Amino acid sequence: MASPEIDALTQALSRLPGLGPRSARRAVLYLLKKREGALGPLLAALSAVEARLTDCSICGNVDTTDPCGICADPRRDQRALCVVEEVADLWALDRSRLFPGRFHVLGGRLSALEGVRPEDLGIDSLIRRIEAGGIDEVVLAMNATLEGQTTAHYIAERIERFPVRVTQLAHGLPVGGELDYLDEGTLAQALRARRPVA
Amino acid sequence: MASPEIDALTQALSRLPGLGPRSARRAVLYLLKKREGALGPLLAALSAVEARLTDCSICGNVDTTDPCGICADPRRDQRALCVVEEVADLWALDRSRLFPGRFHVLGGRLSALEGVRPEDLGIDSLIRRIEAGGIDEVVLAMNATLEGQTTAHYIAERIERFPVRVTQLAHGLPVGGELDYLDEGTLAQALRARRPVA
């Protein structure tokens, strides 16, 4: 019963992660009711992003400037480089504000199953960045999955010839994790990496 | 760390019902990753709706045409009119495809608390539609809330002088409703409106 335009908007919204057909419809109704307050700003924000969206030619981040805001920030520690699988991981780590350095986005992980090979990822560009010098530490912040860890091992081997410290994120109990509910893999990691009580 | 444009988009999306800051961020990342597949279509759909959005001057529905698709549809039963509080209610009823007639959107409900008076709602325009003739039945499809039912009673009184049948939606057990979990109000309604077993 809705017009084709409204239907198209509902469909486009329902494809977003976290929104289904039902919540997309509610979102559309909200937008239709608040033309000035919601539809206008959303349209403007979307247009602005669409017009200026670009990949950072240095780290692979997605931003509206190239180099991206992080690579262009002079306060960032140039000597520390954190390698992540996806832009989402970069954002998650950067939100924590705990890593003062820069990032490198691989754009995925090695996967025999999905046919992702080293040359499909931003590994060569990572090596060029390390070769260019000025980097002391490379943090391999891959996901704690089989594929993520395979990727980390592969990269660690490829860069061991450089005079950089290669580290990876600690594995163990997540904050709030209860032993009873954790999988054996996590428990094994936590036990293996146990540390003296300070 | 994200650019102002991306932040603005995240904020605009997080204001949609059903999306919070976290899911809005995931949605933005999805849009950034699928520029052609998702960002483009969403922007196009939003622009099309924004450019053509209008209120139906007959029933108050929101559509891209005036009169709206329902009012302009000659297959709709002109003699039955369903009065609803909001456009969302119209859509919900129309999705059920069970009401063959047309609609009238009040744009809210009477509320002493929120200071909504009869003249703030589309009641005068409803009366003009009934006065114009050709309508046999008016279905008062207000929400089963105190304010919705107050509104229905008020409208029923205002239109009782017209030769139309005034009905309202049945109240009772929802499909799948278990007595044990239903509130007393619903149970009271269901009991009061009990019917002989067919």
Coordinates of C-alpha atoms in Angstrom, one line a residue:
Chain A
M1 CA 0.0 0.0 0.0
A2 CA 3.0 2.3 0.6
S3 CA 4.3 4.1 -2.5
P4 CA 7.2 2.5 -4.4
E5 CA 9.6 5.2 -3.0
I6 CA 8.6 4.4 0.6
D7 CA 8.9 0.7 -0.1
A8 CA 12.4 1.2 -1.5
L9 CA 13.4 3.1 1.6
T10 CA 12.1 0.4 3.9
Q11 CA 13.9 -2.2 1.9
A12 CA 17.2 -0.2 1.9
L13 CA 17.0 0.3 5.7
S14 CA 16.0 -3.4 6.4
R15 CA 19.3 -4.5 4.9
L16 CA 21.3 -2.7 7.6
P17 CA 22.6 -5.0 10.2
G18 CA 20.4 -5.0 13.3
L19 CA 17.3 -3.9 11.4
G20 CA 14.8 -6.3 10.0
P21 CA 11.7 -5.6 7.9
R22 CA 9.7 -4.8 11.0
S23 CA 12.1 -2.4 12.6
A24 CA 12.9 -0.8 9.2
R25 CA 9.2 0.0 8.8
R26 CA 9.2 1.6 12.2
A27 CA 12.3 3.6 11.3
V28 CA 10.6 4.8 8.1
L29 CA 7.5 5.8 9.9
Y30 CA 9.7 7.7 12.4
L31 CA 11.5 9.4 9.5
L32 CA 8.2 10.3 7.8
K33 CA 6.9 11.8 11.0
K34 CA 10.0 13.8 11.7
R35 CA 10.9 15.3 8.3
E36 CA 12.8 18.2 9.6
G37 CA 14.1 16.6 12.8
A38 CA 15.2 13.2 11.5
L39 CA 14.8 12.7 7.7
G40 CA 16.6 15.9 6.8
P41 CA 19.6 15.4 9.0
L42 CA 19.9 11.7 8.0
L43 CA 19.8 12.6 4.3
A44 CA 22.3 15.4 4.8
A45 CA 24.7 13.1 6.8
L46 CA 24.4 10.3 4.3
S47 CA 25.0 12.7 1.4
A48 CA 28.1 14.2 3.1
V49 CA 29.6 10.8 3.8
E50 CA 28.8 9.4 0.3
A51 CA 30.3 12.4 -1.4
R52 CA 33.6 12.4 0.6
L53 CA 34.1 8.7 1.5
T54 CA 37.5 7.4 0.7
D55 CA 40.0 4.7 1.7
C56 CA 43.1 5.9 3.5
S57 CA 45.9 5.2 1.2
I58 CA 48.2 4.7 4.2
C59 CA 46.4 2.4 6.6
G60 CA 43.2 1.2 4.7
N61 CA 40.8 2.9 7.2
V62 CA 37.6 4.4 5.7
D63 CA 37.2 8.1 6.3
T64 CA 36.3 11.3 4.5
T65 CA 39.9 12.4 4.2
D66 CA 42.9 10.7 2.8
P67 CA 45.1 10.2 4.8
C68 CA 42.5 9.4 7.4
G69 CA 42.2 11.3 10.6
I70 CA 44.4 8.9 12.5
C71 CA 47.2 8.8 10.0
A72 CA 47.1 12.6 9.7
D73 CA 47.2 13.1 13.5
P74 CA 50.7 14.3 14.5
R75 CA 50.0 13.4 18.2
R76 CA 49.9 9.7 17.3
D77 CA 52.9 7.7 18.1
Q78 CA 54.5 7.0 14.8
R79 CA 56.6 4.1 16.1
A80 CA 53.8 1.8 17.1
L81 CA 51.7 0.1 14.5
C82 CA 48.6 -2.0 15.2
V83 CA 47.5 -4.5 12.5
V84 CA 43.8 -5.4 12.4
E85 CA 41.6 -7.4 10.1
E86 CA 38.8 -5.0 9.5
V87 CA 38.0 -1.3 9.8
A88 CA 35.5 -2.3 12.5
D89 CA 38.4 -3.7 14.6
L90 CA 40.3 -0.4 14.1
W91 CA 37.3 1.5 15.3
A92 CA 36.8 -0.8 18.3
L93 CA 40.4 -0.5 19.4
D94 CA 40.5 3.2 18.8
R95 CA 37.3 3.7 20.9
S96 CA 39.2 2.2 23.8
R97 CA 41.8 5.0 23.5
L98 CA 44.4 2.7 24.8
F99 CA 46.6 2.4 21.7
P100 CA 48.5 5.6 21.0
G101 CA 49.9 4.5 17.7
R102 CA 48.6 4.1 14.2
F103 CA 46.8 1.2 12.4
H104 CA 47.0 -1.0 9.4
V105 CA 43.9 -2.6 8.1
L106 CA 44.4 -5.9 6.3
G107 CA 40.9 -6.0 4.9
G108 CA 40.2 -9.6 6.0
R109 CA 42.0 -12.7 7.2
L110 CA 43.6 -15.6 5.5
S111 CA 41.1 -18.3 4.8
A112 CA 41.5 -21.5 2.8
L113 CA 37.8 -22.0 2.9
E114 CA 36.9 -18.6 1.5
G115 CA 39.9 -18.6 -0.8
V116 CA 41.5 -15.5 0.8
R117 CA 45.3 -15.6 0.0
P118 CA 48.0 -13.3 1.4
E119 CA 48.0 -11.2 -1.8
D120 CA 44.3 -10.5 -1.2
L121 CA 45.1 -8.7 2.0
G122 CA 47.0 -5.5 2.7
I123 CA 50.2 -7.4 3.7
D124 CA 52.5 -6.1 1.1
S125 CA 51.6 -2.6 2.0
L126 CA 52.2 -3.4 5.6
I127 CA 55.7 -4.6 4.8
R128 CA 56.4 -1.5 2.8
R129 CA 55.4 0.6 5.8
I130 CA 57.7 -1.4 8.0
E131 CA 60.5 -1.2 5.4
A132 CA 60.2 2.5 5.3
G133 CA 61.4 2.5 8.9
G134 CA 60.6 4.5 12.0
I135 CA 58.4 1.7 13.4
D136 CA 59.5 0.0 16.7
E137 CA 56.6 -2.2 17.5
V138 CA 54.0 -4.0 15.4
V139 CA 51.0 -5.3 17.4
L140 CA 49.2 -8.1 15.7
A141 CA 45.6 -7.5 16.8
M142 CA 43.8 -10.3 14.9
N143 CA 40.6 -11.9 16.1
A144 CA 41.1 -14.8 18.5
T145 CA 39.8 -17.2 15.8
L146 CA 41.6 -19.9 14.0
E147 CA 41.8 -17.8 10.8
G148 CA 42.8 -14.7 12.7
Q149 CA 45.6 -16.5 14.5
T150 CA 46.7 -18.1 11.3
T151 CA 46.9 -14.7 9.7
A152 CA 48.9 -13.4 12.7
H153 CA 51.4 -16.2 12.5
Y154 CA 51.8 -15.7 8.7
I155 CA 52.5 -12.0 9.2
A156 CA 54.8 -12.6 12.1
E157 CA 56.9 -14.8 9.9
R158 CA 56.9 -12.4 7.0
I159 CA 58.1 -9.5 9.2
E160 CA 60.6 -11.3 11.5
R161 CA 63.5 -10.1 9.4
F162 CA 62.8 -6.5 10.3
P163 CA 64.2 -4.9 13.5
V164 CA 60.8 -4.4 15.1
R165 CA 59.2 -5.9 18.2
V166 CA 56.2 -8.0 17.1
T167 CA 53.5 -8.5 19.8
Q168 CA 50.0 -9.7 19.9
L169 CA 47.0 -9.1 22.1
A170 CA 46.9 -11.1 25.3
H171 CA 44.5 -14.1 25.4
G172 CA 42.7 -15.1 28.5
L173 CA 39.7 -14.5 30.6
P174 CA 37.5 -11.6 29.4
V175 CA 36.5 -9.1 32.1
G176 CA 33.6 -10.5 34.0
G177 CA 34.2 -14.0 32.5
E178 CA 33.2 -16.9 34.8
L179 CA 35.3 -20.0 34.5
D180 CA 32.2 -22.2 34.5
Y181 CA 30.8 -20.5 31.4
L182 CA 34.0 -20.2 29.4
D183 CA 35.1 -22.5 26.6
E184 CA 38.0 -24.9 27.0
G185 CA 40.1 -23.0 24.5
T186 CA 39.9 -19.8 26.5
L187 CA 40.7 -21.6 29.7
A188 CA 43.7 -23.3 28.1
Q189 CA 45.0 -20.0 26.9
A190 CA 44.5 -18.4 30.3
L191 CA 46.2 -21.2 32.0
R192 CA 49.1 -21.3 29.6
A193 CA 49.7 -17.6 29.9
R194 CA 49.3 -17.5 33.6
R195 CA 51.4 -14.9 35.4
P196 CA 52.8 -14.5 38.9
V197 CA 50.5 -12.6 41.2
A198 CA 51.9 -9.1 41.6
Chain B
M1 CA 38.4 9.4 15.8
A2 CA 36.0 9.1 12.9
S3 CA 35.5 12.2 10.7
P4 CA 32.8 14.7 11.6
E5 CA 30.7 13.5 8.6
I6 CA 30.9 9.9 9.8
D7 CA 30.1 10.9 13.3
A8 CA 27.1 12.8 12.1
L9 CA 25.8 9.9 10.2
T10 CA 26.2 7.6 13.2
Q11 CA 24.3 10.0 15.3
A12 CA 21.5 10.4 12.8
L13 CA 21.1 6.7 12.5
S14 CA 21.3 6.1 16.2
R15 CA 18.2 8.3 16.6
L16 CA 16.1 5.8 14.6
P17 CA 13.9 3.6 16.8
G18 CA 15.4 0.2 17.3
L19 CA 19.0 1.5 16.7
G20 CA 21.3 2.5 19.5
P21 CA 24.8 4.0 19.3
R22 CA 26.3 0.6 19.0
S23 CA 24.1 -0.8 16.3
A24 CA 24.2 2.6 14.5
R25 CA 28.0 2.2 14.4
R26 CA 27.7 -1.2 13.0
A27 CA 25.2 0.0 10.4
V28 CA 27.6 2.8 9.4
L29 CA 30.5 0.4 9.0
Y30 CA 28.2 -1.8 6.8
L31 CA 27.4 1.3 4.7
L32 CA 31.0 2.3 4.4
K33 CA 32.0 -1.2 3.3
K34 CA 29.2 -1.5 0.8
R35 CA 29.2 1.8 -0.9
E36 CA 27.6 0.7 -4.2
G37 CA 25.5 -2.1 -2.7
A38 CA 24.0 -0.3 0.4
L39 CA 25.1 3.3 0.8
G40 CA 24.1 4.3 -2.7
P41 CA 20.6 2.7 -2.7
L42 CA 19.8 4.0 0.8
L43 CA 20.8 7.5 -0.2
A44 CA 18.8 7.3 -3.4
A45 CA 15.7 5.9 -1.6
L46 CA 16.0 8.6 1.1
S47 CA 16.4 11.4 -1.4
A48 CA 13.4 10.1 -3.4
V49 CA 11.2 10.0 -0.4
E50 CA 12.4 13.3 1.0
A51 CA 11.7 15.0 -2.3
R52 CA 8.2 13.7 -2.8
L53 CA 6.9 13.2 0.7
T54 CA 3.5 14.7 1.4
D55 CA 0.5 14.4 3.6
C56 CA -2.7 13.1 2.0
S57 CA -5.1 16.0 2.1
I58 CA -8.0 13.5 2.4
C59 CA -7.0 11.0 5.1
G60 CA -3.8 12.4 6.6
N61 CA -1.7 9.4 5.5
V62 CA 1.9 10.1 4.6
D63 CA 2.8 9.2 1.0
T64 CA 4.6 10.4 -2.0
T65 CA 1.3 11.3 -3.8
D66 CA -1.7 13.4 -2.7
P67 CA -4.2 11.9 -2.5
C68 CA -2.4 8.9 -1.1
G69 CA -2.3 5.5 -2.8
I70 CA -5.2 4.2 -0.7
C71 CA -7.5 7.2 -1.2
A72 CA -6.8 7.2 -4.9
D73 CA -7.4 3.4 -5.3
P74 CA -10.8 3.0 -7.0
R75 CA -11.1 -0.6 -5.8
R76 CA -11.3 0.5 -2.2
D77 CA -14.7 0.4 -0.6
Q78 CA -15.8 4.0 -0.4
R79 CA -18.5 3.3 2.1
A80 CA -16.3 2.1 5.0
L81 CA -14.0 4.4 6.9
C82 CA -11.5 3.3 9.5
V83 CA -10.4 6.0 11.9
V84 CA -6.9 5.5 13.4
E85 CA -4.6 7.5 15.7
E86 CA -1.4 7.5 13.7
V87 CA -0.1 6.7 10.3
A88 CA 1.7 3.6 11.9
D89 CA -1.8 2.2 12.8
L90 CA -3.0 2.7 9.3
W91 CA 0.0 0.8 7.9
A92 CA -0.5 -2.0 10.5
L93 CA -4.2 -2.4 9.6
D94 CA -3.5 -2.1 5.9
R95 CA -0.8 -4.8 6.0
S96 CA -3.4 -7.2 7.4
R97 CA -5.4 -6.6 4.2
L98 CA -8.6 -7.3 6.1
F99 CA -10.1 -3.8 5.8
P100 CA -11.3 -3.0 2.3
G101 CA -12.3 0.6 3.0
R102 CA -10.4 3.8 3.5
F103 CA -8.8 5.4 6.5
H104 CA -8.7 8.6 8.4
V105 CA -5.7 9.5 10.5
L106 CA -6.3 11.7 13.6
G107 CA -2.7 12.4 14.2
G108 CA -2.8 11.5 17.8
R109 CA -5.2 10.9 20.7
L110 CA -7.0 13.1 23.2
S111 CA -4.7 13.6 26.2
A112 CA -5.3 15.9 29.2
L113 CA -1.8 15.1 30.3
E114 CA -0.1 16.1 27.0
G115 CA -2.6 18.9 26.4
V116 CA -4.0 17.4 23.2
R117 CA -7.5 18.7 22.6
P118 CA -10.1 17.8 20.0
E119 CA -9.1 20.7 17.8
D120 CA -5.5 19.4 17.6
L121 CA -6.7 16.2 16.0
G122 CA -8.2 15.6 12.5
I123 CA -11.7 15.3 14.0
D124 CA -13.3 18.2 12.1
S125 CA -12.0 16.9 8.8
L126 CA -13.4 13.5 9.7
I127 CA -16.8 15.0 10.3
R128 CA -16.6 16.8 7.0
R129 CA -15.9 13.5 5.3
I130 CA -18.9 11.9 6.9
E131 CA -21.1 15.0 6.2
A132 CA -20.2 14.7 2.5
G133 CA -22.1 11.4 2.5
G134 CA -21.5 8.1 0.9
I135 CA -20.1 6.5 4.1
D136 CA -22.1 3.6 5.8
E137 CA -19.7 2.5 8.5
V138 CA -17.1 4.2 10.6
V139 CA -14.7 1.9 12.4
L140 CA -13.1 3.5 15.4
A141 CA -9.7 1.7 15.5
M142 CA -8.1 3.5 18.4
N143 CA -5.5 1.9 20.6
A144 CA -6.8 -0.1 23.5
T145 CA -5.4 2.4 25.9
L146 CA -7.3 4.8 28.2
E147 CA -6.5 7.8 26.0
G148 CA -7.3 5.8 22.8
Q149 CA -10.7 4.7 24.2
T150 CA -11.4 8.2 25.5
T151 CA -10.8 9.5 22.0
A152 CA -13.1 6.8 20.5
H153 CA -15.9 7.7 22.9
Y154 CA -15.5 11.4 22.1
I155 CA -15.6 10.8 18.3
A156 CA -18.6 8.4 18.7
E157 CA -20.5 11.1 20.4
R158 CA -19.6 13.7 17.8
I159 CA -20.8 11.5 14.9
E160 CA -23.8 9.8 16.4
R161 CA -26.1 12.3 14.6
F162 CA -25.1 11.0 11.3
P163 CA -26.8 8.0 9.7
V164 CA -23.7 5.8 9.8
R165 CA -22.9 2.6 11.7
V166 CA -20.2 3.3 14.2
T167 CA -18.2 0.2 15.3
Q168 CA -14.9 -0.4 17.1
L169 CA -12.3 -3.2 17.1
A170 CA -13.1 -6.1 19.4
H171 CA -11.2 -6.4 22.6
G172 CA -10.2 -9.7 24.2
L173 CA -7.5 -12.3 24.1
P174 CA -4.8 -11.8 21.6
V175 CA -4.0 -14.8 19.4
G176 CA -1.7 -17.0 21.3
G177 CA -2.5 -15.2 24.6
E178 CA -2.3 -17.3 27.7
L179 CA -4.7 -16.4 30.5
D180 CA -1.9 -16.8 33.1
Y181 CA 0.2 -14.0 31.5
L182 CA -2.6 -11.5 30.5
D183 CA -3.4 -8.5 32.5
E184 CA -6.7 -8.2 34.4
G185 CA -7.9 -5.5 32.1
T186 CA -7.7 -7.8 29.1
L187 CA -9.3 -10.6 30.9
A188 CA -12.1 -8.4 32.1
Q189 CA -12.7 -7.2 28.5
A190 CA -12.6 -10.8 27.2
L191 CA -15.1 -12.0 29.8
R192 CA -17.4 -9.1 29.4
A193 CA -17.5 -9.6 25.6
R194 CA -17.9 -13.4 25.8
R195 CA -19.8 -15.0 23.0
P196 CA -21.8 -18.2 22.7
V197 CA -19.8 -21.0 21.3
A198 CA -20.7 -21.4 17.7

